[in-house]
Coordinates of C-alpha atoms in Angstrom, one line a residue:
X26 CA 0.0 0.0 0.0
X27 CA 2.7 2.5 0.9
X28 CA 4.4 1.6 -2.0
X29 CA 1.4 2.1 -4.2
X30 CA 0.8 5.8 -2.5
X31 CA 4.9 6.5 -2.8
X32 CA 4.3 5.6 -6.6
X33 CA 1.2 7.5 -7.4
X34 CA 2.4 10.7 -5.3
X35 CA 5.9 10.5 -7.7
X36 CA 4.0 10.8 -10.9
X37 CA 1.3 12.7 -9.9
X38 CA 4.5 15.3 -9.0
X39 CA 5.7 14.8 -12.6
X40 CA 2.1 15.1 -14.1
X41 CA 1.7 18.6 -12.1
X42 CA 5.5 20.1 -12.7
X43 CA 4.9 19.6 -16.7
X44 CA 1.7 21.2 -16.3
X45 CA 3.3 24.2 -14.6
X46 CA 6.3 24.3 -17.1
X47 CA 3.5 24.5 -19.9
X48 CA 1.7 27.2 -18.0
X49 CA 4.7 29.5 -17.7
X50 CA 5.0 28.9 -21.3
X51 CA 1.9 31.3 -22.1
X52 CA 2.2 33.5 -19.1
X53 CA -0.3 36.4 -20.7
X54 CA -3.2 32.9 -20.3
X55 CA -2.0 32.4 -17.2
X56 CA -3.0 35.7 -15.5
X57 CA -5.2 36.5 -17.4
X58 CA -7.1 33.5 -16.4
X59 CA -6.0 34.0 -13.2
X60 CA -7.0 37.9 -13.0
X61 CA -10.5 36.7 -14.9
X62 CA -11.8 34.3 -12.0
X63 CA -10.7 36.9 -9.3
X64 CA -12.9 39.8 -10.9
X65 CA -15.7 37.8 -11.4
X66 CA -15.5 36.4 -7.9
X67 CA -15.0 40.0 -6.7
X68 CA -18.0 40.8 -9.1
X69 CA -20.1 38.5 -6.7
X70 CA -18.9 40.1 -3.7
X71 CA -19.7 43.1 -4.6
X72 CA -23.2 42.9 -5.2
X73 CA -23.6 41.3 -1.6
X74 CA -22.3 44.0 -0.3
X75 CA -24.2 46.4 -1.8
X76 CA -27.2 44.2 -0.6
X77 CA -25.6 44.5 3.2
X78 CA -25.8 48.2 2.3
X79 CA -29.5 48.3 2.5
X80 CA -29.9 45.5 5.6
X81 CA -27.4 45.3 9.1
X82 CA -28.5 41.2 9.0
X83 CA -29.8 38.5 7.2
X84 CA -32.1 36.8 9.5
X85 CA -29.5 36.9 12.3
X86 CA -26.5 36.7 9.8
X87 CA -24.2 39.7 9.4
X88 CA -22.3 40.6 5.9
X89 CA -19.1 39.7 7.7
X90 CA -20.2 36.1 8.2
X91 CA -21.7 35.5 5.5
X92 CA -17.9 36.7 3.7
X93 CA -16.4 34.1 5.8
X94 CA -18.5 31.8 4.6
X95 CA -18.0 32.6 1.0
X96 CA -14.3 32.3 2.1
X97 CA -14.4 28.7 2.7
X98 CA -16.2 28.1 0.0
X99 CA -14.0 29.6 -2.3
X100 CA -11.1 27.8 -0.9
X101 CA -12.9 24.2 -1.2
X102 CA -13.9 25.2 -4.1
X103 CA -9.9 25.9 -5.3
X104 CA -8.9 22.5 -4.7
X105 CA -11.4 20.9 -6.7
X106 CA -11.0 23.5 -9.6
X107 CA -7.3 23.4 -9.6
X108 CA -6.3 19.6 -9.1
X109 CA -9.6 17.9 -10.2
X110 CA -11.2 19.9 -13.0
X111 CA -10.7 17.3 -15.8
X112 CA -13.5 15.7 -14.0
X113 CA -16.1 17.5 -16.4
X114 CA -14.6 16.4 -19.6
X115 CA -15.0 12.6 -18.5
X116 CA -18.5 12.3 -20.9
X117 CA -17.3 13.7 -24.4
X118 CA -13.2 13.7 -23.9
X119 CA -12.8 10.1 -22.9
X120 CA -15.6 8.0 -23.0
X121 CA -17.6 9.3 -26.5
X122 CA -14.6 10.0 -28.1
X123 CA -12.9 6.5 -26.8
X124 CA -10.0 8.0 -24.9
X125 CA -11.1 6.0 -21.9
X126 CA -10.2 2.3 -23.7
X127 CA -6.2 4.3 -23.7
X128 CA -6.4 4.8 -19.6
X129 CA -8.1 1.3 -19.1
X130 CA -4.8 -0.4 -21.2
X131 CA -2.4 1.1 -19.0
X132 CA -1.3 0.0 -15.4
X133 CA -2.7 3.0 -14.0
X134 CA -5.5 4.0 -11.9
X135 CA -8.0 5.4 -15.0
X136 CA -9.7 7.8 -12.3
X137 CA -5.7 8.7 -11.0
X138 CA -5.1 9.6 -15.0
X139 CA -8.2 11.6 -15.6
X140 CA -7.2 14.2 -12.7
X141 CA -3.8 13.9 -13.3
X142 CA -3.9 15.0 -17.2
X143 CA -5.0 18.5 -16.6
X144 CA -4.4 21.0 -13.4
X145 CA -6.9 24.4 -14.1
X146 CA -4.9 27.3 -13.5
X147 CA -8.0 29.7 -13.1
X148 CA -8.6 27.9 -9.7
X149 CA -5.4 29.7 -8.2
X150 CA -7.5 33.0 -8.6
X151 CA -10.5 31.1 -6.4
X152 CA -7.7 30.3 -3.8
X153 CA -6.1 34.0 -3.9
X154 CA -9.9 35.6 -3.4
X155 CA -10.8 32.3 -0.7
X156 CA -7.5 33.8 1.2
X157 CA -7.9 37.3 0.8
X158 CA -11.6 37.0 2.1
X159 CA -10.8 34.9 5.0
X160 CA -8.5 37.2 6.0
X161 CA -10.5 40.3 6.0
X162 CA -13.5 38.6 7.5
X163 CA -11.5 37.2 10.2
X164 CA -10.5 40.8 11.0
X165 CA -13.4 41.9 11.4
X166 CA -15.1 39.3 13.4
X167 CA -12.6 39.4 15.6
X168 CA -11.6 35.5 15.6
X169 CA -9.2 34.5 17.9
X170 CA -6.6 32.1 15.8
X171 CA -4.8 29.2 17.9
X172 CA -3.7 26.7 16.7
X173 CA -5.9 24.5 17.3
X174 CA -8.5 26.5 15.4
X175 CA -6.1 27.0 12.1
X176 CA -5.2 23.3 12.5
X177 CA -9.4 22.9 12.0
X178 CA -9.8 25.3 9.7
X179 CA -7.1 23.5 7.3
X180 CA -9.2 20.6 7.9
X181 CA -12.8 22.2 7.2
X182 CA -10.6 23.5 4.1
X183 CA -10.0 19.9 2.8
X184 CA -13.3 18.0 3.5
X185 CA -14.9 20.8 1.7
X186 CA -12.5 20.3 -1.5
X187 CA -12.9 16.4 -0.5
X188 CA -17.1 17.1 -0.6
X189 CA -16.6 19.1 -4.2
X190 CA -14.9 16.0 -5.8
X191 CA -16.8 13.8 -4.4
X192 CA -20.3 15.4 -5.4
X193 CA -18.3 15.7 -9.1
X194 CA -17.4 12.5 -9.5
X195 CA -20.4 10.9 -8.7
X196 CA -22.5 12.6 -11.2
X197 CA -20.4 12.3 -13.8
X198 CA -20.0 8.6 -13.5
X199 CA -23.4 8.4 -15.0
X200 CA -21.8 9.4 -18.2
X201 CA -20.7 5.3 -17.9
X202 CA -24.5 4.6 -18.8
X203 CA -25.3 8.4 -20.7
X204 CA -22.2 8.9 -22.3
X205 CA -21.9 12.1 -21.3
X206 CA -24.0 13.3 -17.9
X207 CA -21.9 16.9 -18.2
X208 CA -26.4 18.4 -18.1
X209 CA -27.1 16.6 -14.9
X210 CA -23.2 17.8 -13.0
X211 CA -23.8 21.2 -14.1
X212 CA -27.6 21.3 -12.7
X213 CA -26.1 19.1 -9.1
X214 CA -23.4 21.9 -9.0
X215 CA -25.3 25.2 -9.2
X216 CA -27.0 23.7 -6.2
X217 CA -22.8 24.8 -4.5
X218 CA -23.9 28.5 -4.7
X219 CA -26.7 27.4 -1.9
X220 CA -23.9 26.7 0.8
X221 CA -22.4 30.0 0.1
X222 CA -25.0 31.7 2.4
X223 CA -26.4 30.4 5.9
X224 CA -28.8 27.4 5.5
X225 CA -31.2 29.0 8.1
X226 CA -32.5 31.6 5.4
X227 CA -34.1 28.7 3.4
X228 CA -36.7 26.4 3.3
X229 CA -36.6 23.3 5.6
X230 CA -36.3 21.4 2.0
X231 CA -33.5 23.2 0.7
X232 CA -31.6 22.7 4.1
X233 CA -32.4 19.0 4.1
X234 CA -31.6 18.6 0.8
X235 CA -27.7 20.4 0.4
X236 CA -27.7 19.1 4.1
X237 CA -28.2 15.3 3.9
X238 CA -28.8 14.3 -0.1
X239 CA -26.0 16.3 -1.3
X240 CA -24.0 17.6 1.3
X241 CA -23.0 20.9 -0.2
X242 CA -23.6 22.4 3.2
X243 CA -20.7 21.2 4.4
X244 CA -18.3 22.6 2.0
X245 CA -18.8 25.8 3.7
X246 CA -21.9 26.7 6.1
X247 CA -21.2 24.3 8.7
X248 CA -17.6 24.8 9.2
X249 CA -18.0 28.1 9.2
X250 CA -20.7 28.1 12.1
X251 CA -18.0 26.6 14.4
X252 CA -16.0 29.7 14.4
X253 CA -18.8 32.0 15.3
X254 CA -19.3 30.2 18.4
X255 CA -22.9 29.4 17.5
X256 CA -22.7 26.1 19.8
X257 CA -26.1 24.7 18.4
X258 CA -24.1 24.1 15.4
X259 CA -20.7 22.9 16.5
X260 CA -21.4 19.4 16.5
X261 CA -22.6 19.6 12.4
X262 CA -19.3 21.3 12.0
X263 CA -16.8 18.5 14.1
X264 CA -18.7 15.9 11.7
X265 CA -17.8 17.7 8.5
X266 CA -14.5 15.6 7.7
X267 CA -16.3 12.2 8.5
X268 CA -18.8 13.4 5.9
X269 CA -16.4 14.2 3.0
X270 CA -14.4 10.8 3.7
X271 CA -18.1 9.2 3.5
X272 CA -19.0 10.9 0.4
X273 CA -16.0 10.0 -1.2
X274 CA -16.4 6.6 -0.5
X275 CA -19.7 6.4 -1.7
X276 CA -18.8 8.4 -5.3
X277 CA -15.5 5.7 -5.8
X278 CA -17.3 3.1 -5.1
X279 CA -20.3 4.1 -7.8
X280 CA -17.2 4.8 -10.2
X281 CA -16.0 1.5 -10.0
X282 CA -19.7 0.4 -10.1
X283 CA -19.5 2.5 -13.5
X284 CA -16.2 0.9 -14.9
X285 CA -18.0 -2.3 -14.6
X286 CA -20.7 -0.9 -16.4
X287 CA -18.8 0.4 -19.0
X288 CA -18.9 -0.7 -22.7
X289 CA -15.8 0.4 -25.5
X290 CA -16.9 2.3 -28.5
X291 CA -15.4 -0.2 -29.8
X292 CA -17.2 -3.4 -28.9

């Protein structure tokens, strides 16, 4: 098992440095991707504080809050749109086109060579605006940082990039059956911008919903809550990183389900 992690960590390192070395190679797409995603994330903010302009709370919920909840969110967010982007093109790059027979004849994880074959460089905006955000909202909430609580926070950070993948992957491993589900992922994911704000503003089947069905609500609202020291919620926040490791599970396993399922283009 080590072995096998020490092996897949190695090329995954040579995957992302030639990636890098291409980037650097059209520096003007670089930041301009880069300074694109930042404005339009900076768009978004915008607005909600011109909203915050008219109104002190929302139903309890400050603007500074809500920012730090946006924060996390952006930086979960990051990781998936950075390291695991190439998740999308699964329907009509691989399996329509029949790329995915090349991954299943080599002795390499095919899931392991999907994310590895791309790394989206407009995700480093999302994790410049995610840090940038935190940052000012933590100011101005006053949070105490120990290290205890950054150590949690780097943890909230990663289950909610863990609960972005997951959510991914399993929708698009209907493409197995649909050849290409891209429709359904984009429809599950604009379900994301939900998390962004506090669940108590919705209805009781929305909150049930992102909550339990598909657990965008951990990706940001309930890690967020444990900060504020709202202790009603602290418990659905410390539960947050068995959740992602759940979800994960669940998506891998319906992707292997979907492997099994799958037939070549050219059988």
């Amino acid at each position: 098992m080590w072995k096998k992690c020490k092996r897949y960590t190695f090329l995954y390192g040579k995957y992302f440095s030639n990636h890098l070395k291409v980037m650097m190679e059209y520096k003007a797409d670089f930041f301009i991707g880069l300074f694109s995603v930042m404005v339009q994330q900076f768009t978004a903010l915008f607005f909600l504080k011109i909203v915050f302009d008219h109104i002190e709370v929302l139903k309890g919920w400050t603007f500074y809050e809500i920012l730090f909840i946006y924060a996390i969110a952006f930086l979960g967010r990051s990781i998936h749109h950075i390291f695991f982007d190439n998740l999308w093109t699964l329907g009509w790059q691989y399996i329509r086109s029949g790329n995915f027979d090349r991954l299943l004849l080599r002795p390499v994880n095919p899931l392991f060579q999907i994310v590895a074959e791309r790394v989206q460089q407009d995700g480093f905006g999302q994790l410049i605006i995610g840090g940038i955000v935190l940052t000012i909202a933590s100011v101005n909430l006053e949070i105490e940082w120990t290290v205890q609580s950054l150590l949690l926070l780097f943890v909230f950070i990663i289950s909610s990039g863990v609960l972005f993948v997951a959510i991914n992957l399993f929708f698009i491993t209907f493409s197995f059956w649909m050849v290409d589900s891209l429709p359904i992922v984009v429809s599950v994911f604009q379900l994301s911008e939900f998390a962004k704000y506090p669940l108590t503003i919705y209805p009781k089947a929305v909150t049930l919903i992102i909550t339990w069905l598909i657990p965008y609500g951990f990706t940001a609202y309930y890690p967020a809550t444990y900060f504020f020291e709202r202790e009603s919620m602290v418990a659905m926040a410390l539960i947050t990183p068995a959740i992602a490791v759940l979800s994960f599970v669940i998506a891998y396993w319906f992707w292997n389900k979907g492997i099994r399922a799958f037939t070549s283009t050219g059988s």
